[in-house]
Short mmCIF file of C-alpha atoms and ligand atoms in Angstrom, two decimals:
data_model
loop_
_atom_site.label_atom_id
_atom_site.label_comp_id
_atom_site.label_asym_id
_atom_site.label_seq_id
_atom_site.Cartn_x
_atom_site.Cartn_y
_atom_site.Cartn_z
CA UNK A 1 73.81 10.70 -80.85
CA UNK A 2 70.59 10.65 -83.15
CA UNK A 3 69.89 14.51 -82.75
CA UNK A 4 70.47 18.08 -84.36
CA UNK A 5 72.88 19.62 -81.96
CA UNK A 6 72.54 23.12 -83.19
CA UNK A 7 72.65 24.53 -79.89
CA UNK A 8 69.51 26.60 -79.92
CA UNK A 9 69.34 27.50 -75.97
CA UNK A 10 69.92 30.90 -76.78
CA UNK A 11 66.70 33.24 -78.72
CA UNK A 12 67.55 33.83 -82.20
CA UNK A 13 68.68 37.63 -82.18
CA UNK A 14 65.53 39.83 -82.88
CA UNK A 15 62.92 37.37 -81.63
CA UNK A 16 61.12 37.44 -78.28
CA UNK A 17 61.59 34.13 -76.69
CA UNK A 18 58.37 32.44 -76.32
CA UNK A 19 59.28 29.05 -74.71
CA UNK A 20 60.31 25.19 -76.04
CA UNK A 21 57.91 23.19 -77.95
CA UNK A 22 58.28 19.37 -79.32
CA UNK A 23 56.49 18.85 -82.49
CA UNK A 24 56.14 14.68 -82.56
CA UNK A 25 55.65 14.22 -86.32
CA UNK A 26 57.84 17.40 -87.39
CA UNK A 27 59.03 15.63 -90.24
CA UNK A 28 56.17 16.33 -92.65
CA UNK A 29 52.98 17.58 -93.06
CA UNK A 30 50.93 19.17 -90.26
CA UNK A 31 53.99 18.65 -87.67
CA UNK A 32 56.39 20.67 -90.09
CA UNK A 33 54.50 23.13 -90.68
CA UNK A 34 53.62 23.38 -86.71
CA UNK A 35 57.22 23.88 -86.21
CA UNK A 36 57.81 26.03 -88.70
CA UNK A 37 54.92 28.53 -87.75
CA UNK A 38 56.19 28.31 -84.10
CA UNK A 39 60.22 28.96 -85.16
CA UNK A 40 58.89 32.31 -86.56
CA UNK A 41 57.05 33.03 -84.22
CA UNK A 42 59.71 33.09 -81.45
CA UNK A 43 59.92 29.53 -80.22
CA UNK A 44 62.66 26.97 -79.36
CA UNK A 45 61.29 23.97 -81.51
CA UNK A 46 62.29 20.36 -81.04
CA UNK A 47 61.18 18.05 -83.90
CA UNK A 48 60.35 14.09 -83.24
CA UNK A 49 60.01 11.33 -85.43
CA UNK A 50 61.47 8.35 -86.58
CA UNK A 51 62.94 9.28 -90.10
CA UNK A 52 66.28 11.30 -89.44
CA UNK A 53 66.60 12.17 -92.98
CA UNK A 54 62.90 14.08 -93.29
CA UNK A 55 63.58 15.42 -89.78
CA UNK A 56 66.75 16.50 -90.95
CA UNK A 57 65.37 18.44 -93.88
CA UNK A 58 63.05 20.88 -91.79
CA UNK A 59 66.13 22.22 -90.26
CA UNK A 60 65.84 22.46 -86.80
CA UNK A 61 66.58 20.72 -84.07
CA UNK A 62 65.45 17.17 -84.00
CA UNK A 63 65.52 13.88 -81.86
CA UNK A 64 64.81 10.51 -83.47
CA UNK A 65 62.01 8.44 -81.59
CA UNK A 66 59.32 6.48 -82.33
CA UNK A 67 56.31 7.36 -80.32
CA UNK A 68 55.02 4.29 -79.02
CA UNK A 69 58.44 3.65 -76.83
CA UNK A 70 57.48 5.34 -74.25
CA UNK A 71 61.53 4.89 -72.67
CA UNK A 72 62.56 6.63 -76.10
CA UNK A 73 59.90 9.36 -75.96
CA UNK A 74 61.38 9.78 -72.09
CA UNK A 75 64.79 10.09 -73.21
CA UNK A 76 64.39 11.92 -76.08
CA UNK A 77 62.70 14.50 -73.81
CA UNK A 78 65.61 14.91 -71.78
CA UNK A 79 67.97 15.53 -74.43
CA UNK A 80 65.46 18.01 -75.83
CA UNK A 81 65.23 19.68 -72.35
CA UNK A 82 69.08 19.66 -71.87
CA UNK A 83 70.01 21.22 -75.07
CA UNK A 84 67.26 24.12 -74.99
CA UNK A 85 65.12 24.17 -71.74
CA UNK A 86 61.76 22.76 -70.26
CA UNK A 87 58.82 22.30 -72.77
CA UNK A 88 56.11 24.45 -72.28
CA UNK A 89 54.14 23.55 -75.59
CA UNK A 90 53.73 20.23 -76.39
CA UNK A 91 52.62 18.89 -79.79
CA UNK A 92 51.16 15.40 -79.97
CA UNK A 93 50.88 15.35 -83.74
CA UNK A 94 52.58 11.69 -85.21
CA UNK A 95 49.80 9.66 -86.34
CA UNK A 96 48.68 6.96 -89.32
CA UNK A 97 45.85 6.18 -91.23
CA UNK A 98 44.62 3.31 -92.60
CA UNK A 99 41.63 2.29 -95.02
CA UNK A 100 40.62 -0.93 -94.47
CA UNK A 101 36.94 -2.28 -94.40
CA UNK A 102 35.89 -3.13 -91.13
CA UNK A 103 35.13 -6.88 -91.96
CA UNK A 104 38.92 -7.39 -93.00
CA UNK A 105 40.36 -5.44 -88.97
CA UNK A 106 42.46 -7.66 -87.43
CA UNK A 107 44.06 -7.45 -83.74
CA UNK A 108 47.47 -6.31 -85.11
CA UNK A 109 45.98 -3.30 -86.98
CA UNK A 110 44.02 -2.19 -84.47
CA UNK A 111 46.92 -2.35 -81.82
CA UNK A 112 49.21 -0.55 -84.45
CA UNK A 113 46.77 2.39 -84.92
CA UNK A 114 45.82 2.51 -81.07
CA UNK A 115 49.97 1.99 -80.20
CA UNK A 116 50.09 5.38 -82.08
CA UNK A 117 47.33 7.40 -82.73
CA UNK A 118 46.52 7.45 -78.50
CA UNK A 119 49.27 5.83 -77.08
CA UNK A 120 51.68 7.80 -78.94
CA UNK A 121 50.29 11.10 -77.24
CA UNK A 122 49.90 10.04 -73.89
CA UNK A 123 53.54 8.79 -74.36
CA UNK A 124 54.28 12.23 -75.19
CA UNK A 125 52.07 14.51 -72.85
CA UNK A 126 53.45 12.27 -69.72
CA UNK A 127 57.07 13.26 -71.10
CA UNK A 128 56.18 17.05 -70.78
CA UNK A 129 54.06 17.23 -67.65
CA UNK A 130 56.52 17.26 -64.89
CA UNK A 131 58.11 20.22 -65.82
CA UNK A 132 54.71 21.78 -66.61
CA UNK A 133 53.20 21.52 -63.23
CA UNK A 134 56.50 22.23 -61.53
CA UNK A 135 56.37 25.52 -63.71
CA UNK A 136 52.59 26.00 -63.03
CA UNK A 137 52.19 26.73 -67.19
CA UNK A 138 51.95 24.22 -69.78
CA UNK A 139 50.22 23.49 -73.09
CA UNK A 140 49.66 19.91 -74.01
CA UNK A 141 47.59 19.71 -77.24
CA UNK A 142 47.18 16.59 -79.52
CA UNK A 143 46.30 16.74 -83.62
CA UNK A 144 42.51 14.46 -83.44
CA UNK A 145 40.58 14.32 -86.70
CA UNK A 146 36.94 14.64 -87.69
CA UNK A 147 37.16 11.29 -87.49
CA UNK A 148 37.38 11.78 -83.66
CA UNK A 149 33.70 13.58 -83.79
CA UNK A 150 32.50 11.94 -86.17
CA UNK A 151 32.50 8.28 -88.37
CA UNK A 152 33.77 7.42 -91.75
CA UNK A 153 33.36 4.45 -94.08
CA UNK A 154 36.64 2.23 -93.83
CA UNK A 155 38.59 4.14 -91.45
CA UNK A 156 36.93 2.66 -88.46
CA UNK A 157 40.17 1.87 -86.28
CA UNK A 158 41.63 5.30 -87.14
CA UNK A 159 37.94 6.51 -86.33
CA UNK A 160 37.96 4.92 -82.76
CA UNK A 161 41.64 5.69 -82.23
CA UNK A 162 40.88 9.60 -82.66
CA UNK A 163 37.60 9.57 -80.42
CA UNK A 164 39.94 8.39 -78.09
CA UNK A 165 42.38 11.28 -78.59
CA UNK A 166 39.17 13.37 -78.32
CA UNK A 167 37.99 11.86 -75.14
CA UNK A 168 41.67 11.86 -73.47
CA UNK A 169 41.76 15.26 -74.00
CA UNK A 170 38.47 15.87 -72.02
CA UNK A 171 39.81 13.97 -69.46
CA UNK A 172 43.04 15.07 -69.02
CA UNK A 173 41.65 18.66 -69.08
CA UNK A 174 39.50 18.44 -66.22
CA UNK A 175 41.90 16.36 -64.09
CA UNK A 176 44.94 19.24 -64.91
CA UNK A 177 42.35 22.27 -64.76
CA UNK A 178 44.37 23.96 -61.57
CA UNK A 179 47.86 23.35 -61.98
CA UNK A 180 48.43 25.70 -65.23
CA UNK A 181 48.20 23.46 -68.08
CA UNK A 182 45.43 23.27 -70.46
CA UNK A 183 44.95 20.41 -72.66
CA UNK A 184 43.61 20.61 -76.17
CA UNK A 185 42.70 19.04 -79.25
CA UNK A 186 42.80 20.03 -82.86
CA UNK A 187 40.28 18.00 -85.47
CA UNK A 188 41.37 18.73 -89.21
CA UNK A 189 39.24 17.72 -91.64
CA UNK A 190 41.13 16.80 -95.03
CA UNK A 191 44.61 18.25 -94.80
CA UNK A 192 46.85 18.76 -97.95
CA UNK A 193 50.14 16.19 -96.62
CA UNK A 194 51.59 13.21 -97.83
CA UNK A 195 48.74 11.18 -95.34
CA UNK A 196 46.34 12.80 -97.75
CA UNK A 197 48.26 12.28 -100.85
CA UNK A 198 48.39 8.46 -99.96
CA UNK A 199 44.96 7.94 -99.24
CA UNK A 200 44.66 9.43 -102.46
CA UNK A 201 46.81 6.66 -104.02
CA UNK A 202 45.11 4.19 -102.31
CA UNK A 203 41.20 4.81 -104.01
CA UNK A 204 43.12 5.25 -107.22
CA UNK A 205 44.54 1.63 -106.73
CA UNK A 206 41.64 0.41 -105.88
CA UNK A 207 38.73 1.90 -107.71
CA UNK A 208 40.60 2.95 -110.86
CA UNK A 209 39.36 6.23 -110.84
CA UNK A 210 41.48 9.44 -111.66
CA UNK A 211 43.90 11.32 -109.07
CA UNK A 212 41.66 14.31 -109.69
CA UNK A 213 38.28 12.03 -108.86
CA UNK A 214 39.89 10.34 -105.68
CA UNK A 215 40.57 14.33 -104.45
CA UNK A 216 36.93 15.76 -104.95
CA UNK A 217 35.99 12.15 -103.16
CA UNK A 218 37.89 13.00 -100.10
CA UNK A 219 36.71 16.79 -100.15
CA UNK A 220 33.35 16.69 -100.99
CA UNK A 221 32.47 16.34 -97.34
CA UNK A 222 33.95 19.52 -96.78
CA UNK A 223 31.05 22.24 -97.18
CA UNK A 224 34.25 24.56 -98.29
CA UNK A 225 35.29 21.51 -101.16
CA UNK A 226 38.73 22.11 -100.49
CA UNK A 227 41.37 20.75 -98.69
CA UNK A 228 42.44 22.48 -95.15
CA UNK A 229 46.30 23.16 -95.54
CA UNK A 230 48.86 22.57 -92.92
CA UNK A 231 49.69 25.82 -92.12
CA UNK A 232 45.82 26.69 -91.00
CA UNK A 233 46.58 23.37 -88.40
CA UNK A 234 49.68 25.61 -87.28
CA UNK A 235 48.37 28.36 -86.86
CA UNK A 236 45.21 27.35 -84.61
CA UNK A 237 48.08 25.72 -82.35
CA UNK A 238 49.90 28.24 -82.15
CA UNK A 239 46.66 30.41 -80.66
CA UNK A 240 46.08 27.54 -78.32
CA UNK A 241 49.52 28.20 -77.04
CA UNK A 242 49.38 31.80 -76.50
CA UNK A 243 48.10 33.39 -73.64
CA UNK A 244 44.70 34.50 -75.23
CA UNK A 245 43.68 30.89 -74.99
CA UNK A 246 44.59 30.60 -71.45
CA UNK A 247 40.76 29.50 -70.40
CA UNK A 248 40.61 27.31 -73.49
CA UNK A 249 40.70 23.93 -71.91
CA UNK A 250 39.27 20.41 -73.08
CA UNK A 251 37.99 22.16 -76.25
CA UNK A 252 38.42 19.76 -79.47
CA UNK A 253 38.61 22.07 -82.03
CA UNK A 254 37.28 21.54 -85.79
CA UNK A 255 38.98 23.20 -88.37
CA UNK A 256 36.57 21.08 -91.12
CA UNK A 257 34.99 24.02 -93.22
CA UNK A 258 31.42 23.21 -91.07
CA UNK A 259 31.58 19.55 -92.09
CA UNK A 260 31.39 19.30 -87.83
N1 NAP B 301 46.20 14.78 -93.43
C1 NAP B 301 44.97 14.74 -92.98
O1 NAP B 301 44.00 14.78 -93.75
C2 NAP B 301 44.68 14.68 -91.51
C3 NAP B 301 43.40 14.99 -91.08
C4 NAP B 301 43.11 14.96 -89.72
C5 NAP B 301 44.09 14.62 -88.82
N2 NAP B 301 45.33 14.30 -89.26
C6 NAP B 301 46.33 13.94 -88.26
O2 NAP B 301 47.39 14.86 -88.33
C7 NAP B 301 48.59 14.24 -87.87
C8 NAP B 301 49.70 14.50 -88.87
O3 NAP B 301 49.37 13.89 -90.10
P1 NAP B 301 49.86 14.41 -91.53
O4 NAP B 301 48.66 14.52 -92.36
O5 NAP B 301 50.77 15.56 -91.37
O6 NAP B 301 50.60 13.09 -92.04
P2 NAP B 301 52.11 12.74 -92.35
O7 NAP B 301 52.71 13.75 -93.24
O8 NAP B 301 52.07 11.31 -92.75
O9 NAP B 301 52.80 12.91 -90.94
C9 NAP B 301 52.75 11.95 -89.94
C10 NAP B 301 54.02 12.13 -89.13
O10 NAP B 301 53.98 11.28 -87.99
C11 NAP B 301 55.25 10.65 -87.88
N3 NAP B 301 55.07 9.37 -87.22
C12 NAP B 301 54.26 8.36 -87.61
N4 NAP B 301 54.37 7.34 -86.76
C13 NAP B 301 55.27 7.72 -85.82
C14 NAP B 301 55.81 7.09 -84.67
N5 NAP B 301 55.44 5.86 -84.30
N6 NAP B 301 56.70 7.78 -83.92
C15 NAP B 301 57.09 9.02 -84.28
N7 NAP B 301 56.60 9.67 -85.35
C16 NAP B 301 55.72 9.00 -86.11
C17 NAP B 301 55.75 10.49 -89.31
O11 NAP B 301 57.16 10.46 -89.38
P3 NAP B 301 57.98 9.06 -89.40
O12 NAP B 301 57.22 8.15 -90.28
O13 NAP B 301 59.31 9.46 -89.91
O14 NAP B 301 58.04 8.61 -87.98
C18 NAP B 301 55.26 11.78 -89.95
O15 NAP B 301 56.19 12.82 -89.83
C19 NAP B 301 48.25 12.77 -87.66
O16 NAP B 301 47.99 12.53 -86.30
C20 NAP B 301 46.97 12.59 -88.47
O17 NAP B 301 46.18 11.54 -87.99
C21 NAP B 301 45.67 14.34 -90.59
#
């Protein structure tokens, strides 16, 4: 068995039970802090990714999967929905980001970003829909980018992956519109997690410049010249899964300090 089997079917004493979400990419970053925001706030959380020792660390429950197998995302589903119920929040979150200049793309990264950054979350919405519609209630919202509304220079495959996060999300809005379930996106500029923190490496590796220098690089297109931090990610999906956001649907939402 590759999961957490702390049996959390039952609310934690004191807390109103608010429903099951799966956090793909709860291991770090944005997706930790997701499930963390939504544990104290009354959920049953399910972690995914594929590193049992970071998924082990958030403490809670977890299932190991790698988001491009879409059998694995299946299956890991149905343990998730044995042990504590259906999921009625889904978080599409596991991603990866690349800097490479265009001229230098080949097939295999593309695929690898694509396999992923979009079919990583349709892996994972498909998992959670049948339960949705038979409930007639459902939340299925992915974790775009800017760099779904908009370009940047070297990221273009991560660039086109997220547009098509942005545009799935349309799409999948419109088509689920009466059964329940609203679809969402949320577009973070610059986030303070380890995806940042390499990217960061990465320009100091390759321009020489300071940590510092490669930092104000990444947020000076921020009009707020700071980096976004995970917990204002969380906390924008956990409004998108209340009720007050019931007629929110298709909406890509930019949480970039007016960059978009
Ligand atoms: N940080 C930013 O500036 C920023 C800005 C906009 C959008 N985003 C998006 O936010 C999301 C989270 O990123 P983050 O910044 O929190 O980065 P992160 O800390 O690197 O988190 C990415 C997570 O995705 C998981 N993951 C990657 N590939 C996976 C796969 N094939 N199957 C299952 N899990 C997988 C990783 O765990 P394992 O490696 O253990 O599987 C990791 O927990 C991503 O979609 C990213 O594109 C980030």
């Amino acid at each position: 068995m590759n999961h957490s089997e702390s049996l959390q079917t039952v609310p934690v004493k004191g807390h109103v039970d608010k429903g099951h979400v799966l956090v793909t990419g709860g291991g770090s970053g944005i997706g930790a802090a997701t499930a963390k925001v939504f544990s104290d706030a009354g959920y049953r959380v399910t972690i995914v990714g594929r590193t049992e020792s970071t998924l082990r660390a958030q403490d809670l429950p977890y299932q190991v999967c790698d988001v491009t197998d879409k059998g694995a995302v299946t299956a890991a589903f149905a343990s998730a929905v044995k042990l504590r119920g259906p999921v009625t929040v889904v978080i599409a979150n596991a991603g990866a980001a690349e800097s490479v200049p265009f001229a230098k793309l080949t097939p295999e990264h593309v695929q690898g970003l694509l396999q992923v950054n979009v079919v990583g979350v349709i892996n994972t919405w498909q998992a959670a829909l049948s339960d949705m519609q038979t409930s007639g209630h459902g939340r299925l919202i992915a974790i775009a980018s800017t760099a779904g509304l908009r370009g940047y220079p070297y990221v273009s495959a991560y660039s086109a992956a997220k547009h098509a996060v942005v545009g799935l999300t349309k799409s999948v809005a419109l088509e689920l519109a009466k059964t329940g379930v609203t679809t969402n996106a949320i577009c973070p500029g610059f986030v303070n997690t380890p995806m940042v923190q390499s990217a960061i490496d990465n320009i100091v590796a390759t321009t020489g410049r300071s940590a510092a220098e490669a930092a104000d690089a990444l947020i000076a297109g921020n009009p707020q010249k700071r980096l976004i931090e995970p917990v204002e990610v969380a906390e924008s999906a956990l409004w998108l899964a209340s009720d007050a956001a019931a007629s929110v649907n298709g909406h890509c939402l930019a949480l970039s300090g007016g960059e978009v």
